[in-house]
Coordinates of C-alpha atoms in Angstrom, one line a residue:
Chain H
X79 CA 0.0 0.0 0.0
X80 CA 2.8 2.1 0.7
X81 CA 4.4 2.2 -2.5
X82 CA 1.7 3.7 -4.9
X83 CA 1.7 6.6 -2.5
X84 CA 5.7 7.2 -2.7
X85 CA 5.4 6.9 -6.8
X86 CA 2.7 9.6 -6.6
X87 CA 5.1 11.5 -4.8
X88 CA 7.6 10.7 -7.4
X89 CA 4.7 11.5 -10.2
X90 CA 4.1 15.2 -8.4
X91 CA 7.8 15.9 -8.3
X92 CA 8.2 15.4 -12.1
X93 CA 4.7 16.8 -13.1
X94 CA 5.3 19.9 -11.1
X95 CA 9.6 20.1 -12.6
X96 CA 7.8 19.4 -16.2
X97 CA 5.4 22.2 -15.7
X98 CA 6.8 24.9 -13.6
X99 CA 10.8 24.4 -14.5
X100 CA 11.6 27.1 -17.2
X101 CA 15.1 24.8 -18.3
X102 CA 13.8 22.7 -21.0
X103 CA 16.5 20.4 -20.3
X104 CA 15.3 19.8 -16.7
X105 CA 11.6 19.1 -18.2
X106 CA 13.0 16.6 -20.7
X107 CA 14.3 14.8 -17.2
X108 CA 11.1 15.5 -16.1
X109 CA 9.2 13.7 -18.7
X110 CA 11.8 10.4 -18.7
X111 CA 10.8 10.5 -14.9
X112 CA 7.3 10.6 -15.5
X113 CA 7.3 7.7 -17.7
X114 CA 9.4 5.8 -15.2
X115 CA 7.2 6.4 -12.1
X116 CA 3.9 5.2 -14.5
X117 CA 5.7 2.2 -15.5
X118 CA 7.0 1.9 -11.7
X119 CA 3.4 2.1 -10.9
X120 CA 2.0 -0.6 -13.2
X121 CA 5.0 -3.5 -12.6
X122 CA 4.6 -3.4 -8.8
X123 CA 0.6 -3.3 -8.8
X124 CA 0.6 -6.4 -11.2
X125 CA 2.8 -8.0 -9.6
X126 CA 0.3 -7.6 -6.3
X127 CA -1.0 -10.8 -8.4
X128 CA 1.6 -13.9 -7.6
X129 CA 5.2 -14.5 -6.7
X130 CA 6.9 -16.3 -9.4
X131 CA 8.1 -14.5 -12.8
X132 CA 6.0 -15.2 -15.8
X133 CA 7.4 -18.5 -17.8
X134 CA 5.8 -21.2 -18.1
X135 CA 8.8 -23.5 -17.1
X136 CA 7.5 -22.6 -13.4
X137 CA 3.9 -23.7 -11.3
X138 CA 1.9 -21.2 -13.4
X139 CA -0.7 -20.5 -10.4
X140 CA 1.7 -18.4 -8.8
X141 CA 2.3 -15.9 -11.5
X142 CA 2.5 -12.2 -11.8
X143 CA 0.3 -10.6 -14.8
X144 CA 2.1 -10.6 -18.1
X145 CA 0.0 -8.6 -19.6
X146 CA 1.3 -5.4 -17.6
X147 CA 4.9 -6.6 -18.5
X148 CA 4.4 -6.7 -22.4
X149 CA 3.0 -3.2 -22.3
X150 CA 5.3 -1.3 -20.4
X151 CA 8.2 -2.8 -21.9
X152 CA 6.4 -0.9 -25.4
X153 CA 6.1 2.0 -22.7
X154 CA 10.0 2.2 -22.2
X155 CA 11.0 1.7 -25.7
X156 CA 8.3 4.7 -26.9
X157 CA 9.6 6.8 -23.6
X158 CA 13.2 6.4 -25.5
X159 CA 11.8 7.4 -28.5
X160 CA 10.2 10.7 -27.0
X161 CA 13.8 11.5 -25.1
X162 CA 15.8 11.1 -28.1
X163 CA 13.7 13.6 -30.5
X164 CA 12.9 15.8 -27.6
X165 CA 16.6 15.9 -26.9
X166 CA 17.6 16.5 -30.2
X167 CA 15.0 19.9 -30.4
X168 CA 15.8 21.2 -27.0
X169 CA 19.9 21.0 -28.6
X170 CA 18.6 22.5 -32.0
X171 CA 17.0 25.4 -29.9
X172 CA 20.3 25.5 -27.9
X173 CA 22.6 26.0 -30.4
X174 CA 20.2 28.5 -32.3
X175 CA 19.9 30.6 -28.9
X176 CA 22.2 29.9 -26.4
X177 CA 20.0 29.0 -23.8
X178 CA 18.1 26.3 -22.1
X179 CA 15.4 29.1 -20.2
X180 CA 12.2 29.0 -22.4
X181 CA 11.9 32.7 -21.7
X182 CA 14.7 33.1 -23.1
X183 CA 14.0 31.3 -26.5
X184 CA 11.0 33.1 -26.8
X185 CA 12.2 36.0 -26.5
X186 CA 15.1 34.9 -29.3
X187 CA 11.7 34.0 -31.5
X188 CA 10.5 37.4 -30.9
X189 CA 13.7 39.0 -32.2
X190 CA 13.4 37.1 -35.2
X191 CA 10.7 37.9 -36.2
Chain R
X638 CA 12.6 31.6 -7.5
X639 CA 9.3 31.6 -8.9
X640 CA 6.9 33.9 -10.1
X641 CA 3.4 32.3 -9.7
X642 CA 2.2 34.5 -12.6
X643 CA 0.9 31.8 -14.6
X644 CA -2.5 30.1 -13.5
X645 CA -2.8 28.4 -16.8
X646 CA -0.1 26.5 -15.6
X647 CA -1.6 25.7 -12.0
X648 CA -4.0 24.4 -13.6
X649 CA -2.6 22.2 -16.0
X650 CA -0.8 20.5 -12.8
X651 CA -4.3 20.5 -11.2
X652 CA -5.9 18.8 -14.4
X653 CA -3.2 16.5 -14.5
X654 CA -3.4 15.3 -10.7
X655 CA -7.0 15.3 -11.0
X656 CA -6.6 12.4 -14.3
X657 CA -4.0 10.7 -13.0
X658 CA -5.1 10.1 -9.1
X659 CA -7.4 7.6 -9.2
X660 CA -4.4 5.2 -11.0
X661 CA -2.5 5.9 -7.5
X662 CA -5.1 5.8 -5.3
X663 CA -7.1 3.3 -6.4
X664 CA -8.1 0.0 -4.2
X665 CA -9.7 -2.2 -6.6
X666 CA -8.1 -6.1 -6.7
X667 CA -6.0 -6.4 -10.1
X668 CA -7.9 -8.9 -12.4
X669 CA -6.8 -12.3 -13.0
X670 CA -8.6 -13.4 -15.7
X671 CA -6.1 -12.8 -18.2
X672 CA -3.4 -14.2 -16.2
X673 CA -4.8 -17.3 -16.0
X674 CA -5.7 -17.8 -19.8
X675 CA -1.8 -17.0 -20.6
X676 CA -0.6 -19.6 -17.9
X677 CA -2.8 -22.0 -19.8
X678 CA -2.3 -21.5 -23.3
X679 CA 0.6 -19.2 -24.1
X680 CA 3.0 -21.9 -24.9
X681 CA 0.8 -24.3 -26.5
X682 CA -0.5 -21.3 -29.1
X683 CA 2.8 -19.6 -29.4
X684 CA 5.7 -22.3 -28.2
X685 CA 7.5 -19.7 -26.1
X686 CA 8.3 -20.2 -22.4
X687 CA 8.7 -16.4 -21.6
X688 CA 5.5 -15.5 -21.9
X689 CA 5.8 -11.9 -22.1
X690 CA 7.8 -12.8 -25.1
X691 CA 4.9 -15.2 -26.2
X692 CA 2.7 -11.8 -26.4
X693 CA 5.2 -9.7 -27.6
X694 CA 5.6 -11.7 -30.6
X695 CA 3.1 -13.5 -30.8
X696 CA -0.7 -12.1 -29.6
X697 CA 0.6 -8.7 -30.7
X698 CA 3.3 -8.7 -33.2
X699 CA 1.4 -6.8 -35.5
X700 CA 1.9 -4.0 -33.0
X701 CA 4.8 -4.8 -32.5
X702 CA 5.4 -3.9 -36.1
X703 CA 3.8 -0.3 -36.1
X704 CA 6.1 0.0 -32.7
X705 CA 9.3 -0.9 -34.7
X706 CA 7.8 2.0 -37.5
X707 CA 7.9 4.5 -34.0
X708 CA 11.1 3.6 -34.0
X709 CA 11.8 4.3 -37.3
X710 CA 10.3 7.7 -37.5
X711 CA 11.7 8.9 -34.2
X712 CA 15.1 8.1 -35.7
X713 CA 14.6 10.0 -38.9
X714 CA 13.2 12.7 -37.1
X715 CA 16.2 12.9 -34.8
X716 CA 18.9 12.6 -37.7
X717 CA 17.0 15.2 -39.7
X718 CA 16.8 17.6 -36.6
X719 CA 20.8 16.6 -35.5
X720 CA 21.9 17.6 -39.2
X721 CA 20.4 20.6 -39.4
X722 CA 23.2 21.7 -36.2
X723 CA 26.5 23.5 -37.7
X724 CA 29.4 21.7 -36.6
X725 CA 31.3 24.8 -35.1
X726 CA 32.0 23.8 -31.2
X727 CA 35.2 22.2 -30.9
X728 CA 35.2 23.0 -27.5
X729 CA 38.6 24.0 -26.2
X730 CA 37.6 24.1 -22.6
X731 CA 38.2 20.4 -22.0
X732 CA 41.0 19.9 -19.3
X733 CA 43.4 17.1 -20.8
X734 CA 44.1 15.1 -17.8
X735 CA 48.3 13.7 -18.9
X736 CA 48.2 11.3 -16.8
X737 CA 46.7 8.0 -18.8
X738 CA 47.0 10.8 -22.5
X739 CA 48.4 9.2 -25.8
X740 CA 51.2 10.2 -27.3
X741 CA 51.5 13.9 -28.7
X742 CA 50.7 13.3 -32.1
X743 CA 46.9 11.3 -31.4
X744 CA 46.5 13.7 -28.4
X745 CA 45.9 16.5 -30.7
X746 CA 42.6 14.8 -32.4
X747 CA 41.4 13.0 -29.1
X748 CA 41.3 15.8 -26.3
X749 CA 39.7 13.1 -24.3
X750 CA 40.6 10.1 -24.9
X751 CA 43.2 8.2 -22.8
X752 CA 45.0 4.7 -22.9
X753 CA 42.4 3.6 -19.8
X754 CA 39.5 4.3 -22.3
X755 CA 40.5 2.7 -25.3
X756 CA 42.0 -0.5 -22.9
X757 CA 39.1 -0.9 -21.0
X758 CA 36.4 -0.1 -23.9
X759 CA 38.4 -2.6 -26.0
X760 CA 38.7 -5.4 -23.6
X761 CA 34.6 -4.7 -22.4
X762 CA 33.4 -4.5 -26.1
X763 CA 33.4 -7.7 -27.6
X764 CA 32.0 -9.3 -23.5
X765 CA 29.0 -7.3 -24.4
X766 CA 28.5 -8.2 -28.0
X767 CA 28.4 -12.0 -27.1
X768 CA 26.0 -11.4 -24.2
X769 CA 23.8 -8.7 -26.3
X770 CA 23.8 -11.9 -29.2
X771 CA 23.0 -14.2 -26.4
X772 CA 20.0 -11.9 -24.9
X773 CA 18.7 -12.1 -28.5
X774 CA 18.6 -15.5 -29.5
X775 CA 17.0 -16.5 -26.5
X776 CA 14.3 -14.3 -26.2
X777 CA 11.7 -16.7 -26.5
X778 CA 13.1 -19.4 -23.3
X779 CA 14.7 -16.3 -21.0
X780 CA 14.4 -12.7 -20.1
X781 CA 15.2 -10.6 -23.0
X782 CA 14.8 -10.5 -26.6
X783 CA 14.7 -8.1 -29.7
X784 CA 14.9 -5.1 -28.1
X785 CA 16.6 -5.6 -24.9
X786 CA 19.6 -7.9 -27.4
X787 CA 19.6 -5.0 -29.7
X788 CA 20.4 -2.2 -27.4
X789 CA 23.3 -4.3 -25.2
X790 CA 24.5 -4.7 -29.2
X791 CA 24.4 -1.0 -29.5
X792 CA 26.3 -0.2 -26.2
X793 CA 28.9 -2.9 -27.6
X794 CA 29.1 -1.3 -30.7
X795 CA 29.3 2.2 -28.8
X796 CA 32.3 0.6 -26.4
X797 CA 34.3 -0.5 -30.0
X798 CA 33.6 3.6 -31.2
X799 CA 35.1 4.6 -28.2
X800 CA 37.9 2.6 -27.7
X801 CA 38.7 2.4 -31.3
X802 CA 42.5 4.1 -32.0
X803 CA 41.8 5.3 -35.4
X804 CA 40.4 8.5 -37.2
X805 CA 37.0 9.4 -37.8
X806 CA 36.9 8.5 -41.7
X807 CA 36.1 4.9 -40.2
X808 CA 33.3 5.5 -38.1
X809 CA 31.9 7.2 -40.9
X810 CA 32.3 4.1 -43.5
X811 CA 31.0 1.9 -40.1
X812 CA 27.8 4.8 -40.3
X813 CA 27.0 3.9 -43.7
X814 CA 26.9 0.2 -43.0
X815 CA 24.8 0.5 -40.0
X816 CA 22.0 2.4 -42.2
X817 CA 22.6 -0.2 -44.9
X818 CA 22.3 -2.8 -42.3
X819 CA 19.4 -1.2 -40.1
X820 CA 17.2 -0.7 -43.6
X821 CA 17.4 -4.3 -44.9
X822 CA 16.1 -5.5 -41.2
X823 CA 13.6 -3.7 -41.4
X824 CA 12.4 -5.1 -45.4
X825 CA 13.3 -8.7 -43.2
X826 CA 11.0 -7.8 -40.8
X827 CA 8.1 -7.2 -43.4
X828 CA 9.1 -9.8 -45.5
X829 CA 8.8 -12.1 -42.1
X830 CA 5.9 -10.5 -41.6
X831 CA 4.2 -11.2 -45.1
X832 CA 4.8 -14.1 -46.0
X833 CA 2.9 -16.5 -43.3
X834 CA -0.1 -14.1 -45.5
X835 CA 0.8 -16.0 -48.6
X836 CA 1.1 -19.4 -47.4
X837 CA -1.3 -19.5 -44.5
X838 CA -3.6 -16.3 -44.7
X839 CA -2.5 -14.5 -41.9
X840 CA -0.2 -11.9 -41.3
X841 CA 2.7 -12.8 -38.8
X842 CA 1.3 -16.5 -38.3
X843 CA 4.6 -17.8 -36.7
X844 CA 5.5 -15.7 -34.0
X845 CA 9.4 -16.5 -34.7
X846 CA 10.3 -15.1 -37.8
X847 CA 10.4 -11.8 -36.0
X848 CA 13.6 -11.4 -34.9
X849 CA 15.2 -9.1 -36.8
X850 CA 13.4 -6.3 -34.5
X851 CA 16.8 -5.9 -32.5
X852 CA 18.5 -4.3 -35.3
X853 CA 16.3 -1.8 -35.9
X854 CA 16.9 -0.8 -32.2
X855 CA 20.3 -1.2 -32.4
X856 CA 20.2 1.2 -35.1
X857 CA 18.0 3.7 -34.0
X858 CA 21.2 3.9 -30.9
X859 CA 23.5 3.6 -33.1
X860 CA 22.5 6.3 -35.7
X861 CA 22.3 8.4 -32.5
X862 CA 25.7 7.7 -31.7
X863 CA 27.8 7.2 -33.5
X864 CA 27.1 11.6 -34.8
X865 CA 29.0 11.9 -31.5
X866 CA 31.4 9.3 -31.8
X867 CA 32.4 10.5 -35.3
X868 CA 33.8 13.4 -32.9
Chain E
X1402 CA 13.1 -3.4 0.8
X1403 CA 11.1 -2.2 -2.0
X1404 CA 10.1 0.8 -0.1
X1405 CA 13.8 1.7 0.8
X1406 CA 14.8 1.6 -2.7
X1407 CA 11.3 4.1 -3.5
X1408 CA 12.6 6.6 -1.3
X1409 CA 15.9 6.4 -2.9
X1410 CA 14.3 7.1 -6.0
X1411 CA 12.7 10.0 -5.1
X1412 CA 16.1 11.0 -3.8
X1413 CA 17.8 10.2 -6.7
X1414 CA 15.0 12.3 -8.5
X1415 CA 15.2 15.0 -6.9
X1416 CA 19.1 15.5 -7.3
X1417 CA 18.6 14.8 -10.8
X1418 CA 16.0 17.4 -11.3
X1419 CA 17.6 20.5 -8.6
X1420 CA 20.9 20.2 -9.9
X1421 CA 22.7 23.2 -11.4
X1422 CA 25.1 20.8 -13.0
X1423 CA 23.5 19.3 -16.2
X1424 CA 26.6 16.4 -16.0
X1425 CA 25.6 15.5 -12.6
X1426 CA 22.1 15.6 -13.0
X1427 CA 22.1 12.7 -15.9
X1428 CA 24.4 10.5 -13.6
X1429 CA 21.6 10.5 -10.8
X1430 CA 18.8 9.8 -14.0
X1431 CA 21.2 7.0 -14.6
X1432 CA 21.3 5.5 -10.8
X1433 CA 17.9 6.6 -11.1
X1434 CA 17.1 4.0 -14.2
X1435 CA 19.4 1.1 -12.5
X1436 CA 17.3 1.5 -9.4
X1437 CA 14.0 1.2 -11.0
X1438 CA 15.9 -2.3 -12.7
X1439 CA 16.4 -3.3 -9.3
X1440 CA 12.9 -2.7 -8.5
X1441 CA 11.4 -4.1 -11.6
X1442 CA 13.7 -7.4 -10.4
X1443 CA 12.3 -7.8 -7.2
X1444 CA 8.3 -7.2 -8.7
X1445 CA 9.5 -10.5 -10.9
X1446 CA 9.0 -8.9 -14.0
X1447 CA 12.8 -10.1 -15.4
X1448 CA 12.2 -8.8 -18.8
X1449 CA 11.7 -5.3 -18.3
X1450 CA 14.4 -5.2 -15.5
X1451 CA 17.1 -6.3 -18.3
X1452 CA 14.8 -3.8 -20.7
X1453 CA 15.2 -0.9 -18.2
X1454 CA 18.9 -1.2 -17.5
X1455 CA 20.0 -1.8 -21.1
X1456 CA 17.8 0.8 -22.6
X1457 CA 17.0 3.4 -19.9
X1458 CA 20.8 3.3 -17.9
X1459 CA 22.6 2.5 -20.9
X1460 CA 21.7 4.3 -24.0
X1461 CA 19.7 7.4 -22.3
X1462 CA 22.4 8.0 -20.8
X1463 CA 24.7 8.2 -23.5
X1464 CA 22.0 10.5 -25.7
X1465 CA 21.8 12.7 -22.6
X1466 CA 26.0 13.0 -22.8
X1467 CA 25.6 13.4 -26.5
X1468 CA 23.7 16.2 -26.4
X1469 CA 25.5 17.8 -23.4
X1470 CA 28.3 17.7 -25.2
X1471 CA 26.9 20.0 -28.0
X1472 CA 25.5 22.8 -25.4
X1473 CA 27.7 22.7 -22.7
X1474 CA 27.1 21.1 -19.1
X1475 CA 25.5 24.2 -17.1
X1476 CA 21.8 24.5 -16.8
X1477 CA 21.4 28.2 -18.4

């Protein structure tokens, strides 16, 4: 019971870095955080279910849910997917200018224009 | 530190909290049912122990394909976005630590690379490629499988970049493969895919053909890094 | 056990996300991924645990580093 509460702490640390941190690089931490802690979240609650790992070489009445495993291992490669193109905008922005502070870029944008 | 001058953004947080407590806080018993339906029949319909392997490839590999496409696209997308950036910062900051440095002449191209580095990545790299080929082939009887095999692959690949002694006209030549390579595991993949559709009328009928996933992965890492590693 | 190593994680979090030092900060996400691993080991779900540490410690990492290396390692 315990541990759903300490991943919503986990999930408010992240939500509130990803909304209120003006360094885009901090709210791309912020999102791979917030994809572990969901993840986090889904493994231990199947896993509520049995005590043995799911193959079939084992007594299969015991058994955590595999359904929860296939998903989030999608979850994790996508969350890789997200970091990598996110990563490579926020270093686009970076190099165009020179800054990580939002306020800053969009005050760059307004120069620009 | 902050100027709470924002409430659209209070309440976006608020919004979020308000969707996403009820998956924290929620008391309801996880279901079995599906459990118990896998325990039964997962090896019987797909003949893999791992069972999580058994859905991967095998209840949903047809997602799994459109996932590998994700893949895909985010790769593109990152290479298109990564070679848009001028390649102006040779960053002379970089302390050169002399105690473990090559010799003068190679120092000059790798500010940070020492004789630790290349000994330890070239001793490390080819552990890692067996054990990445390992992970792969038995996905279906042990943890692991396309994915997780392809990325253990990748940092192998990354550890023989790094501790590699030579220039960078190599890595480039190594880059071109890699695409070449990543591209025609992908057509295997289809192909794998398509042809159960020919000779059985179903797409992706036996779960097995669908290895080739890994090098997808691999390459989607390896296209990353190798930008960097061309250094 | 599990508990011990969610409060670490929060920990590790934290660090990862208050630090003024971009280089330091994507070590703890690191720890932070291996951690979770751990975690993912001890809920007996063995096939995301190997998924987590190859994919989120290994090779987020090393895009993190990547693109630190093109901006420079302070949080600006």
């Amino acid at each position: 019971m315990i541990s759903p509460l300490l991943l919503l702490i986990l999930f408010i640390i992240s939500l509130h870095a990803l909304i209120f941190n003006p360094s885009l690089m901090k709210k791309v931490f912020a999102l791979n955080i917030l994809n572990s802690a969901i993840v986090l979240l889904f493994i231990t609650q199947g896993a509520s279910l049995g005590s043995r790992a799911p193959f079939t070489t084992e007594s299969p009445e015991q058994m955590v849910d595999p359904v929860v495993q296939a998903l989030m291992l999608t979850a994790i490669v996508i969350g890789v997917c997200v970091t990598s193109f996110s990563l490579a905008l926020v270093v686009h922005l970076h190099s165009r200018y020179g800054s990580f502070d939002y306020r800053h870029i969009r005050k760059g944008i307004a120069n620009d224009r | 530190m902050k100027r709470w001058s924002n409430p659209a953004q209070i309440l976006v947080s608020f919004i979020f909290l308000l969707l996403f407590l009820p998956l924290f806080l929620s008391q309801e018993p996880w279901p079995t049912a599906a459990r118990d339906i896998l325990a039964e029949e997962a090896e019987k319909q797909t003949g893999a122990e791992n069972i999580v392997s058994a859905m991967y490839l095998g209840y949903r590999a047809f997602d799994t394909l459109g996932e590998t496409i994700v893949l895909l696209i985010a790769l593109s997308g990152t290479m298109s976005v990564v070679s848009l950036l001028k390649r102006n910062s040779e960053d002379v900051r970089t302390p050169v630590s002399l105690d473990f440095s090559l010799e003068e002449e190679k120092r000059a191209h790798h500010r940070l690379r020492t004789h630790l580095l290349e000994v330890v990545t070239g001793k490390i790299g080819p552990i890692i490629l067996l054990f990445g080929f390992y992970v792969v082939m038995h996905g279906h009887l042990s943890p692991g499988g396309g994915f997780q095999g392809g990325a253990i692959i990748a940092s192998g690949i990354i550890f023989f970049v790094l501790g590699n002694p030579h220039r960078r006209e190599e890595s480039e030549i190594q880059r071109t493969t890699l695409h070449l390579i990543e591209s025609s595991a992908f057509l295997l993949f289809l192909l794998a895919a398509l042809v159960p559709l020919f000779m059985t009328g179903e797409v992706l009928a036996n779960p097995f053909e669908a290895k080739e996933i890994y090098i997808i992965a691999l390459n989607t890492f390896i296209g990353l890094k190798v930008e960097p590693g061309s250094h | 056990m599990e508990t011990t190593l969610l409060i670490m994680l929060i920990g590790l979090a934290s660090c990862a996300l208050l630090s003024k030092d971009l280089l330091s900060g994507i070590i703890a996400l690191g720890a932070f991924s291996l951690f979770s691993a751990v975690i993912f080991l001890l809920s007996h779900a063995p096939d995301v645990a190997i998924t987590e540490a190859a994919v989120g410690a290994g090779l987020t990492t090393i895009i993190f580093v990547w693109a630190i290396r093109h901006t420079g390692r302070d949080d600006r």
